[in-house]
Tab-separated table of C-alpha atoms and ligand atoms in Angstrom:
chain	number	residue	atom	x	y	z
J	1	UNK	CA	19.230	14.532	-2.200
J	2	UNK	CA	20.780	12.820	-5.205
J	3	UNK	CA	21.560	14.520	-8.512
J	4	UNK	CA	18.861	12.774	-10.549
J	5	UNK	CA	16.224	13.855	-8.049
J	6	UNK	CA	17.461	17.456	-8.151
J	7	UNK	CA	17.221	17.530	-11.944
J	8	UNK	CA	13.771	15.950	-11.832
J	9	UNK	CA	12.495	18.482	-9.300
J	10	UNK	CA	13.955	21.353	-11.356
J	11	UNK	CA	12.122	20.071	-14.455
J	12	UNK	CA	8.814	19.760	-12.585
J	13	UNK	CA	9.170	23.256	-11.076
J	14	UNK	CA	9.842	24.711	-14.534
J	15	UNK	CA	6.861	22.966	-16.123
J	16	UNK	CA	4.747	24.192	-13.208
J	17	UNK	CA	5.830	27.801	-13.689
J	18	UNK	CA	5.422	27.776	-17.458
J	19	UNK	CA	1.978	26.143	-17.264
J	20	UNK	CA	0.897	28.617	-14.605
J	21	UNK	CA	1.807	31.599	-16.812
J	22	UNK	CA	0.537	30.132	-20.086
J	23	UNK	CA	-2.790	29.043	-18.562
J	24	UNK	CA	-3.253	32.433	-16.881
J	25	UNK	CA	-2.930	34.124	-20.292
J	26	UNK	CA	-4.874	31.518	-22.217
J	27	UNK	CA	-7.855	31.157	-19.888
J	28	UNK	CA	-7.877	34.505	-18.119
J	29	UNK	CA	-8.111	35.536	-14.509
J	30	UNK	CA	-11.841	36.151	-14.294
J	31	UNK	CA	-13.221	34.148	-11.415
J	32	UNK	CA	-16.294	33.504	-9.292
J	33	UNK	CA	-14.800	34.543	-5.947
J	34	UNK	CA	-17.415	32.927	-3.716
J	35	UNK	CA	-16.992	29.506	-5.310
J	36	UNK	CA	-13.212	29.929	-5.345
J	37	UNK	CA	-13.271	30.494	-1.590
J	38	UNK	CA	-15.819	27.741	-1.014
J	39	UNK	CA	-13.839	25.043	-2.830
J	40	UNK	CA	-10.461	26.099	-1.448
J	41	UNK	CA	-11.830	25.908	2.085
J	42	UNK	CA	-13.568	22.573	1.485
J	43	UNK	CA	-10.312	21.221	0.008
J	44	UNK	CA	-8.276	22.418	2.982
J	45	UNK	CA	-10.747	20.979	5.483
J	46	UNK	CA	-10.750	17.609	3.763
J	47	UNK	CA	-6.970	17.434	3.330
J	48	UNK	CA	-6.383	18.226	6.961
J	49	UNK	CA	-9.042	16.277	8.731
J	50	UNK	CA	-9.022	12.859	7.308
J	51	UNK	CA	-8.323	10.610	4.426
J	52	UNK	CA	-11.146	8.833	2.761
J	53	UNK	CA	-11.035	5.067	2.608
J	54	UNK	CA	-7.752	5.132	4.397
J	55	UNK	CA	-6.282	1.691	4.395
J	56	UNK	CA	-3.712	0.027	6.545
J	57	UNK	CA	-1.316	-0.043	3.654
J	58	UNK	CA	0.855	2.614	2.122
J	59	UNK	CA	-1.510	3.966	-0.433
J	60	UNK	CA	-4.624	5.921	0.404
J	61	UNK	CA	-7.080	7.987	-1.530
J	62	UNK	CA	-8.224	11.283	-0.315
J	63	UNK	CA	-11.393	13.053	-1.230
J	64	UNK	CA	-9.466	15.523	-3.415
J	65	UNK	CA	-10.502	14.152	-6.764
J	66	UNK	CA	-14.242	13.741	-6.087
J	67	UNK	CA	-14.414	17.391	-5.012
J	68	UNK	CA	-12.234	18.610	-7.866
J	69	UNK	CA	-14.646	17.129	-10.374
J	70	UNK	CA	-17.111	19.883	-9.522
J	71	UNK	CA	-14.207	22.355	-9.705
J	72	UNK	CA	-13.420	21.192	-13.272
J	73	UNK	CA	-17.047	21.855	-14.131
J	74	UNK	CA	-17.092	25.364	-12.677
J	75	UNK	CA	-13.650	26.844	-13.267
J	76	UNK	CA	-11.209	27.343	-16.112
J	77	UNK	CA	-8.025	25.211	-16.055
J	78	UNK	CA	-5.941	27.979	-14.466
J	79	UNK	CA	-8.197	28.319	-11.418
J	80	UNK	CA	-8.921	24.596	-11.242
J	81	UNK	CA	-5.159	23.988	-10.996
J	82	UNK	CA	-4.795	26.619	-8.292
J	83	UNK	CA	-7.700	25.263	-6.233
J	84	UNK	CA	-6.187	21.787	-6.548
J	85	UNK	CA	-2.803	23.071	-5.338
J	86	UNK	CA	-4.202	25.213	-2.502
J	87	UNK	CA	-6.805	22.707	-1.329
J	88	UNK	CA	-4.177	20.046	-0.727
J	89	UNK	CA	-1.910	22.061	1.541
J	90	UNK	CA	-1.465	20.047	4.709
J	91	UNK	CA	-1.312	22.377	7.676
J	92	UNK	CA	1.104	20.888	10.173
J	93	UNK	CA	-0.133	21.540	13.669
J	94	UNK	CA	2.792	19.799	15.233
J	95	UNK	CA	5.692	21.857	13.996
J	96	UNK	CA	7.570	19.323	11.998
J	97	UNK	CA	10.379	20.743	9.950
J	98	UNK	CA	9.139	22.381	6.796
J	99	UNK	CA	10.894	21.111	3.688
J	100	UNK	CA	10.365	23.720	0.988
J	101	UNK	CA	11.229	21.569	-2.018
J	102	UNK	CA	8.689	18.917	-1.029
J	103	UNK	CA	6.086	21.605	-0.444
J	104	UNK	CA	6.717	23.183	-3.864
J	105	UNK	CA	6.798	19.757	-5.520
J	106	UNK	CA	3.397	18.923	-4.045
J	107	UNK	CA	1.910	22.226	-5.185
J	108	UNK	CA	3.346	21.698	-8.679
J	109	UNK	CA	2.061	18.138	-8.779
J	110	UNK	CA	-1.481	19.056	-7.747
J	111	UNK	CA	-1.560	22.169	-9.925
J	112	UNK	CA	-0.506	20.288	-13.049
J	113	UNK	CA	-2.868	17.377	-12.367
J	114	UNK	CA	-5.805	19.736	-11.656
J	115	UNK	CA	-5.116	22.167	-14.510
J	116	UNK	CA	-4.658	19.530	-17.233
J	117	UNK	CA	-7.624	17.507	-15.989
J	118	UNK	CA	-9.803	20.640	-16.153
J	119	UNK	CA	-8.514	21.372	-19.626
J	120	UNK	CA	-9.390	17.870	-20.830
J	121	UNK	CA	-12.766	18.276	-19.138
J	122	UNK	CA	-13.465	21.468	-21.105
J	123	UNK	CA	-12.446	19.959	-24.441
J	124	UNK	CA	-14.261	16.653	-24.027
J	125	UNK	CA	-17.375	18.266	-22.632
J	126	UNK	CA	-17.646	20.341	-25.776
J	127	UNK	CA	-16.991	17.389	-28.100
J	128	UNK	CA	-18.492	14.442	-26.221
J	129	UNK	CA	-21.145	15.380	-23.691
J	130	UNK	CA	-22.588	18.570	-25.161
J	131	UNK	CA	-25.516	19.661	-23.044
J	132	UNK	CA	-26.095	16.331	-21.313
J	133	UNK	CA	-24.701	15.394	-17.925
J	134	UNK	CA	-20.887	15.166	-18.358
J	135	UNK	CA	-20.338	11.468	-17.547
J	136	UNK	CA	-17.609	11.030	-20.154
J	137	UNK	CA	-15.790	14.302	-19.514
J	138	UNK	CA	-15.686	13.538	-15.793
J	139	UNK	CA	-14.241	10.115	-16.562
J	140	UNK	CA	-11.533	11.470	-18.868
J	141	UNK	CA	-10.647	14.294	-16.480
J	142	UNK	CA	-10.418	11.831	-13.567
J	143	UNK	CA	-8.062	9.588	-15.513
J	144	UNK	CA	-5.834	12.510	-16.505
J	145	UNK	CA	-5.741	13.811	-12.925
J	146	UNK	CA	-4.992	10.357	-11.590
J	147	UNK	CA	-2.209	9.655	-14.101
J	148	UNK	CA	-0.389	12.973	-13.717
J	149	UNK	CA	-0.736	13.093	-9.949
J	150	UNK	CA	0.472	9.551	-9.327
J	151	UNK	CA	3.103	9.315	-12.025
J	152	UNK	CA	4.936	12.396	-10.746
J	153	UNK	CA	4.872	10.984	-7.210
J	154	UNK	CA	5.907	7.539	-8.388
J	155	UNK	CA	8.988	8.974	-10.104
J	156	UNK	CA	9.937	10.936	-6.988
J	157	UNK	CA	9.650	7.836	-4.808
J	158	UNK	CA	11.894	5.907	-7.143
J	159	UNK	CA	14.467	8.642	-7.507
J	160	UNK	CA	14.452	9.486	-3.805
J	161	UNK	CA	15.693	6.124	-2.704
J	162	UNK	CA	17.240	3.484	-4.883
J	163	UNK	CA	16.284	0.861	-2.332
J	164	UNK	CA	12.622	1.060	-3.189
J	165	UNK	CA	12.718	1.048	-6.967
J	166	UNK	CA	11.302	-2.439	-6.796
J	167	UNK	CA	7.867	-0.926	-6.204
J	168	UNK	CA	6.424	-2.129	-9.479
J	169	UNK	CA	4.745	0.559	-11.577
J	170	UNK	CA	2.067	-1.853	-12.705
J	171	UNK	CA	1.207	-2.881	-9.173
J	172	UNK	CA	1.257	0.702	-7.945
J	173	UNK	CA	-1.225	1.844	-10.576
J	174	UNK	CA	-3.375	-1.256	-10.447
J	175	UNK	CA	-3.973	-0.788	-6.744
J	176	UNK	CA	-4.591	2.916	-7.102
J	177	UNK	CA	-6.995	2.406	-9.991
J	178	UNK	CA	-9.609	0.956	-7.629
J	179	UNK	CA	-9.511	4.278	-5.848
J	180	UNK	CA	-9.985	6.000	-9.184
J	181	UNK	CA	-13.252	4.155	-9.742
J	182	UNK	CA	-14.515	5.068	-6.265
J	183	UNK	CA	-13.448	8.676	-6.820
J	184	UNK	CA	-15.231	8.809	-10.175
J	185	UNK	CA	-18.584	7.780	-8.725
J	186	UNK	CA	-18.265	9.967	-5.655
J	187	UNK	CA	-17.296	12.825	-7.956
J	188	UNK	CA	-20.435	12.302	-10.064
J	189	UNK	CA	-22.660	12.306	-6.967
J	190	UNK	CA	-21.060	15.495	-5.686
J	191	UNK	CA	-21.276	17.202	-9.065
J	192	UNK	CA	-24.959	16.315	-9.451
J	193	UNK	CA	-25.695	17.514	-5.935
J	194	UNK	CA	-23.957	20.814	-6.683
J	195	UNK	CA	-25.655	21.372	-10.031
J	196	UNK	CA	-29.166	20.485	-8.867
J	197	UNK	CA	-29.159	21.496	-5.202
J	198	UNK	CA	-26.288	23.926	-4.661
J	199	UNK	CA	-23.517	24.462	-2.138
J	200	UNK	CA	-25.388	23.529	1.046
J	201	UNK	CA	-26.483	20.155	-0.249
J	202	UNK	CA	-22.975	19.563	-1.627
J	203	UNK	CA	-21.531	20.173	1.868
J	204	UNK	CA	-24.113	17.855	3.442
J	205	UNK	CA	-23.106	15.026	1.100
J	206	UNK	CA	-19.476	15.507	2.108
J	207	UNK	CA	-20.394	15.308	5.792
J	208	UNK	CA	-22.357	12.143	5.058
J	209	UNK	CA	-19.323	10.629	3.292
J	210	UNK	CA	-17.214	11.370	6.321
J	211	UNK	CA	-19.629	9.564	8.592
J	212	UNK	CA	-19.485	6.527	6.297
J	213	UNK	CA	-15.707	6.763	6.218
J	214	UNK	CA	-15.493	6.632	10.004
J	215	UNK	CA	-17.528	3.479	9.922
J	216	UNK	CA	-15.107	1.769	7.518
J	217	UNK	CA	-12.078	3.212	9.161
J	218	UNK	CA	-12.991	1.947	12.603
J	219	UNK	CA	-13.220	-1.586	11.205
J	220	UNK	CA	-9.768	-1.307	9.719
J	221	UNK	CA	-8.429	0.067	12.969
J	222	UNK	CA	-10.007	-2.826	14.778
J	223	UNK	CA	-8.116	-5.226	12.547
J	224	UNK	CA	-4.914	-3.281	13.121
J	225	UNK	CA	-5.360	-3.467	16.875
J	226	UNK	CA	-5.808	-7.216	16.694
J	227	UNK	CA	-2.600	-7.703	14.805
J	228	UNK	CA	-0.807	-5.304	17.145
J	229	UNK	CA	-1.905	-7.280	20.185
J	230	UNK	CA	-0.793	-10.480	18.528
J	231	UNK	CA	2.510	-8.952	17.538
J	232	UNK	CA	3.191	-8.217	21.168
J	233	UNK	CA	2.558	-11.889	21.921
J	234	UNK	CA	5.280	-12.582	19.429
J	235	UNK	CA	7.822	-10.783	21.539
J	236	UNK	CA	7.224	-13.574	24.022
J	237	UNK	CA	8.266	-16.148	21.425
J	238	UNK	CA	11.258	-14.029	20.460
J	239	UNK	CA	12.388	-13.958	24.059
J	240	UNK	CA	12.093	-17.745	24.256
J	241	UNK	CA	14.608	-18.396	21.541
J	242	UNK	CA	17.217	-15.916	20.428
J	243	UNK	CA	17.658	-17.734	17.119
J	244	UNK	CA	14.155	-16.814	16.082
J	245	UNK	CA	14.287	-13.252	17.351
J	246	UNK	CA	12.624	-10.981	14.800
J	247	UNK	CA	11.918	-14.015	12.613
J	248	UNK	CA	8.229	-13.300	11.978
J	249	UNK	CA	8.898	-9.652	11.198
J	250	UNK	CA	11.602	-10.580	8.686
J	251	UNK	CA	9.418	-13.248	7.098
J	252	UNK	CA	6.655	-10.644	6.738
J	253	UNK	CA	9.090	-8.407	4.890
J	254	UNK	CA	10.189	-11.155	2.508
J	255	UNK	CA	6.508	-11.952	1.997
J	256	UNK	CA	5.872	-8.370	1.003
J	257	UNK	CA	8.500	-8.565	-1.741
J	258	UNK	CA	7.338	-11.925	-3.020
J	259	UNK	CA	3.686	-10.799	-3.142
J	260	UNK	CA	4.761	-7.687	-5.009
J	261	UNK	CA	6.690	-9.822	-7.508
J	262	UNK	CA	3.594	-12.003	-7.978
J	263	UNK	CA	1.458	-8.943	-8.697
J	264	UNK	CA	-1.131	-10.053	-6.150
J	265	UNK	CA	-3.848	-7.567	-5.303
J	266	UNK	CA	-3.126	-5.295	-2.382
J	267	UNK	CA	-5.912	-6.763	-0.268
J	268	UNK	CA	-4.637	-10.291	-0.776
J	269	UNK	CA	-1.008	-9.311	-0.108
J	270	UNK	CA	-2.035	-7.443	3.020
J	271	UNK	CA	-3.784	-10.498	4.382
J	272	UNK	CA	-0.841	-12.780	3.684
J	273	UNK	CA	1.570	-10.289	5.248
J	274	UNK	CA	-0.573	-9.901	8.395
J	275	UNK	CA	-0.566	-13.651	8.881
J	276	UNK	CA	3.177	-13.840	8.126
J	277	UNK	CA	3.771	-11.444	11.005
J	278	UNK	CA	2.201	-13.870	13.436
J	279	UNK	CA	2.650	-17.209	11.678
J	280	UNK	CA	4.558	-18.894	14.528
J	281	UNK	CA	2.301	-17.636	17.338
J	282	UNK	CA	1.476	-21.285	18.197
J	283	UNK	CA	5.013	-21.664	19.554
J	284	UNK	CA	3.943	-20.008	22.787
J	285	UNK	CA	2.456	-23.406	23.690
J	286	UNK	CA	5.607	-25.358	22.858
J	287	UNK	CA	7.914	-26.238	25.722
J	288	UNK	CA	10.800	-23.757	26.124
J	289	UNK	CA	13.377	-26.526	26.426
J	290	UNK	CA	12.365	-28.020	23.105
J	291	UNK	CA	12.425	-24.639	21.367
J	292	UNK	CA	15.853	-23.762	22.743
J	293	UNK	CA	17.363	-27.205	22.401
J	294	UNK	CA	20.528	-27.292	20.328
J	295	UNK	CA	20.655	-31.105	20.408
J	296	UNK	CA	19.020	-33.288	17.825
J	297	UNK	CA	15.337	-33.542	18.699
J	298	UNK	CA	13.639	-36.833	19.474
J	299	UNK	CA	10.685	-37.803	17.317
J	300	UNK	CA	8.322	-36.870	20.082
J	301	UNK	CA	9.904	-33.475	20.563
J	302	UNK	CA	9.806	-32.870	16.837
J	303	UNK	CA	6.095	-33.639	16.615
J	304	UNK	CA	5.536	-31.324	19.567
J	305	UNK	CA	7.149	-28.487	17.587
J	306	UNK	CA	5.097	-29.394	14.529
J	307	UNK	CA	1.955	-28.844	16.542
J	308	UNK	CA	2.626	-25.079	16.559
J	309	UNK	CA	0.673	-24.638	13.322
J	310	UNK	CA	-2.454	-26.139	14.878
J	311	UNK	CA	-1.949	-24.351	18.199
J	312	UNK	CA	-1.767	-21.004	16.395
J	313	UNK	CA	-4.852	-21.809	14.376
J	314	UNK	CA	-6.836	-22.902	17.436
J	315	UNK	CA	-5.760	-19.833	19.373
J	316	UNK	CA	-6.985	-17.339	16.792
J	317	UNK	CA	-9.839	-19.054	14.997
J	318	UNK	CA	-12.508	-17.284	17.033
J	319	UNK	CA	-11.344	-13.830	16.008
J	320	UNK	CA	-13.760	-13.039	13.171
J	321	UNK	CA	-11.544	-10.618	11.375
J	322	UNK	CA	-8.645	-13.080	11.084
J	323	UNK	CA	-10.312	-16.434	10.701
J	324	UNK	CA	-10.731	-16.346	6.933
J	325	UNK	CA	-6.996	-16.257	6.456
J	326	UNK	CA	-5.925	-18.606	9.195
J	327	UNK	CA	-5.456	-21.531	6.823
J	328	UNK	CA	-2.348	-19.655	5.670
J	329	UNK	CA	-1.005	-20.122	9.191
J	330	UNK	CA	-2.243	-23.689	9.535
J	331	UNK	CA	-0.590	-24.836	6.314
J	332	UNK	CA	2.661	-22.883	6.327
J	333	UNK	CA	4.694	-26.082	6.804
J	334	UNK	CA	2.948	-28.047	4.084
J	335	UNK	CA	5.124	-29.092	1.150
J	336	UNK	CA	4.377	-28.966	-2.562
J	337	UNK	CA	4.996	-32.740	-2.783
J	338	UNK	CA	2.580	-33.490	0.063
J	339	UNK	CA	5.274	-34.499	2.564
J	340	UNK	CA	4.668	-31.582	4.916
J	341	UNK	CA	2.530	-31.138	7.996
J	342	UNK	CA	-0.051	-30.923	9.602
J	343	UNK	CA	-2.240	-32.565	6.950
J	344	UNK	CA	0.100	-33.486	4.106
J	345	UNK	CA	-1.948	-31.685	1.468
J	346	UNK	CA	-0.087	-31.004	-1.768
J	347	UNK	CA	0.313	-28.708	-4.787
J	348	UNK	CA	-2.380	-26.144	-5.373
J	349	UNK	CA	-4.501	-27.600	-2.573
J	350	UNK	CA	-2.192	-25.621	-0.319
J	351	UNK	CA	-3.487	-22.033	-0.144
J	352	UNK	CA	-1.283	-19.686	-2.130
J	353	UNK	CA	-0.585	-17.597	0.987
J	354	UNK	CA	0.746	-20.682	2.759
J	355	UNK	CA	2.972	-21.519	-0.227
J	356	UNK	CA	4.384	-17.990	-0.164
J	357	UNK	CA	4.893	-18.175	3.577
J	358	UNK	CA	6.654	-21.567	3.354
J	359	UNK	CA	9.246	-20.095	0.991
J	360	UNK	CA	9.803	-16.910	2.987
J	361	UNK	CA	9.953	-18.841	6.240
J	362	UNK	CA	12.705	-21.094	4.891
J	363	UNK	CA	14.507	-18.126	3.353
J	364	UNK	CA	14.852	-16.584	6.797
J	365	UNK	CA	16.160	-19.803	8.268
J	366	UNK	CA	18.732	-19.991	5.466
J	367	UNK	CA	19.810	-16.353	5.856
J	368	UNK	CA	20.004	-16.229	9.649
J	369	UNK	CA	20.841	-19.842	10.482
J	370	UNK	CA	19.656	-21.865	13.460
J	371	UNK	CA	21.306	-23.612	16.384
J	372	UNK	CA	21.465	-26.756	14.263
J	373	UNK	CA	22.411	-25.059	10.989
J	374	UNK	CA	24.803	-22.203	10.147
J	375	UNK	CA	23.673	-19.301	7.925
J	376	UNK	CA	24.045	-19.921	4.192
J	377	UNK	CA	25.626	-17.750	1.499
J	378	UNK	CA	23.606	-16.203	-1.305
J	379	UNK	CA	24.829	-18.804	-3.810
J	380	UNK	CA	24.063	-21.669	-1.437
J	381	UNK	CA	20.557	-20.322	-0.875
J	382	UNK	CA	19.888	-20.125	-4.614
J	383	UNK	CA	21.151	-23.703	-5.042
J	384	UNK	CA	18.992	-24.869	-2.140
J	385	UNK	CA	15.876	-23.314	-3.655
J	386	UNK	CA	16.618	-24.847	-7.057
J	387	UNK	CA	17.080	-28.190	-5.361
J	388	UNK	CA	13.790	-27.913	-3.421
J	389	UNK	CA	11.688	-26.521	-6.272
J	390	UNK	CA	8.776	-28.832	-7.003
J	391	UNK	CA	9.580	-30.886	-3.889
J	392	UNK	CA	9.266	-28.667	-0.855
J	393	UNK	CA	8.185	-25.492	-2.687
J	394	UNK	CA	5.825	-24.360	-5.424
J	395	UNK	CA	8.084	-24.241	-8.522
J	396	UNK	CA	6.577	-21.047	-9.913
J	397	UNK	CA	7.040	-19.174	-6.645
J	398	UNK	CA	10.514	-20.625	-6.191
J	399	UNK	CA	11.504	-19.151	-9.531
J	400	UNK	CA	10.277	-15.761	-8.358
J	401	UNK	CA	12.123	-15.865	-5.046
J	402	UNK	CA	15.347	-16.879	-6.841
J	403	UNK	CA	14.892	-13.908	-9.155
J	404	UNK	CA	14.514	-11.589	-6.151
J	405	UNK	CA	17.552	-13.068	-4.414
J	406	UNK	CA	19.633	-12.661	-7.581
J	407	UNK	CA	18.488	-9.067	-7.919
J	408	UNK	CA	19.936	-8.491	-4.451
J	409	UNK	CA	16.691	-7.854	-2.581
J	410	UNK	CA	17.793	-9.612	0.560
J	411	UNK	CA	21.455	-8.654	0.439
J	412	UNK	CA	21.403	-6.612	3.570
J	413	UNK	CA	18.835	-8.607	5.449
J	414	UNK	CA	15.660	-7.092	4.171
J	415	UNK	CA	14.376	-3.780	3.012
J	416	UNK	CA	11.874	-2.384	5.363
J	417	UNK	CA	8.362	-1.655	4.206
J	418	UNK	CA	8.428	1.186	6.700
J	419	UNK	CA	11.017	2.864	4.543
J	420	UNK	CA	8.754	2.848	1.518
J	421	UNK	CA	5.910	4.149	3.596
J	422	UNK	CA	8.016	6.944	5.039
J	423	UNK	CA	9.074	8.205	1.633
J	424	UNK	CA	5.631	7.883	0.167
J	425	UNK	CA	3.955	9.765	3.001
J	426	UNK	CA	6.413	12.602	2.839
J	427	UNK	CA	5.672	13.122	-0.849
J	428	UNK	CA	1.952	12.580	-0.759
P	1	FE2	FE1	6.422	-22.265	11.623
P	2	FE2	FE1	8.462	-19.556	11.003
């Protein structure tokens, strides 16, 4: 653990302790024991059974906040903070090693988020909502919970590993904010069901939400399985030509960074990245000898290779879940000036995903080299991109990739998305 992270954790632990003591004195220890037990148990069940609206990407929302909204309504900030901290304890069935400082950090994070959100709820309910249904107080409390909870985690992620500090704060919060909106409405439904119908009805709504979640989740898993199957096809291409081994995976990683730099929405980035992972799948139909050839290709051989974009498209176009994004694959060798293939479309007629992919695809060729071309240095790559901007590549995107290269993003090959995920999961 680095020094900055140690200092940060020490600060958070201290704030946690001080807030715990001050809130205990300020708001008192009187509590409705039955509800305390009820909400702690519900929280624990939810945290340990499943995540709501889990996505295939790094960030997921749990049902914590929607349930806590009723907790803010019922409890004082001290108890609300405690329920938030207790309800999010993840019980590890498989004995993975227990890291105490992460555990304490998580409790501190959830306590502070829950306690301050409940405090804001109390104040704004008194001033804004009065006796009417607390729409505004719930909104303010949700925002406070969301900001504290995610900001503390964001800082930890960035301090934990200098490699991932490129995770842009704006992008991180923009993506999460969609979850905030969902949480707000679910929270209102749960609160109303608790106020008007009580604990049993509240529990029934949660069960109903879980059934809906399974429905969504199975669709996402289906999409994941498709891409996994296709990725295993890719190993076949890798084995055909050692120069392109791991090519698609690396291109997908570069794509991730470029999408992040462009501030694209998570859904859009995800789709581009999934296609990047399989963009050369059509090569399974191209003759091995042509793919492996280190001699200059004849015109006929060259057009055979060019067909891989169409082959890939034809192969996958009947898979519903992928077909909307397949034009990214079809057009990944189009050029900004219209001199590319297969159709010679130009400029913004080329889907943005295909323009991103074209740049990342070439970047990999430049970094790793091919049988006909040695690898290039960082300076040469920057020069090459400047040279090709507005001809082969979208000038705006070229500027962004040059910026990333200069910042050193691709210095040691590429930084794995898995790494970001690993760190994020361990702190979430
Ligand atoms: Fe290609
Ligand atoms: Fe490629």
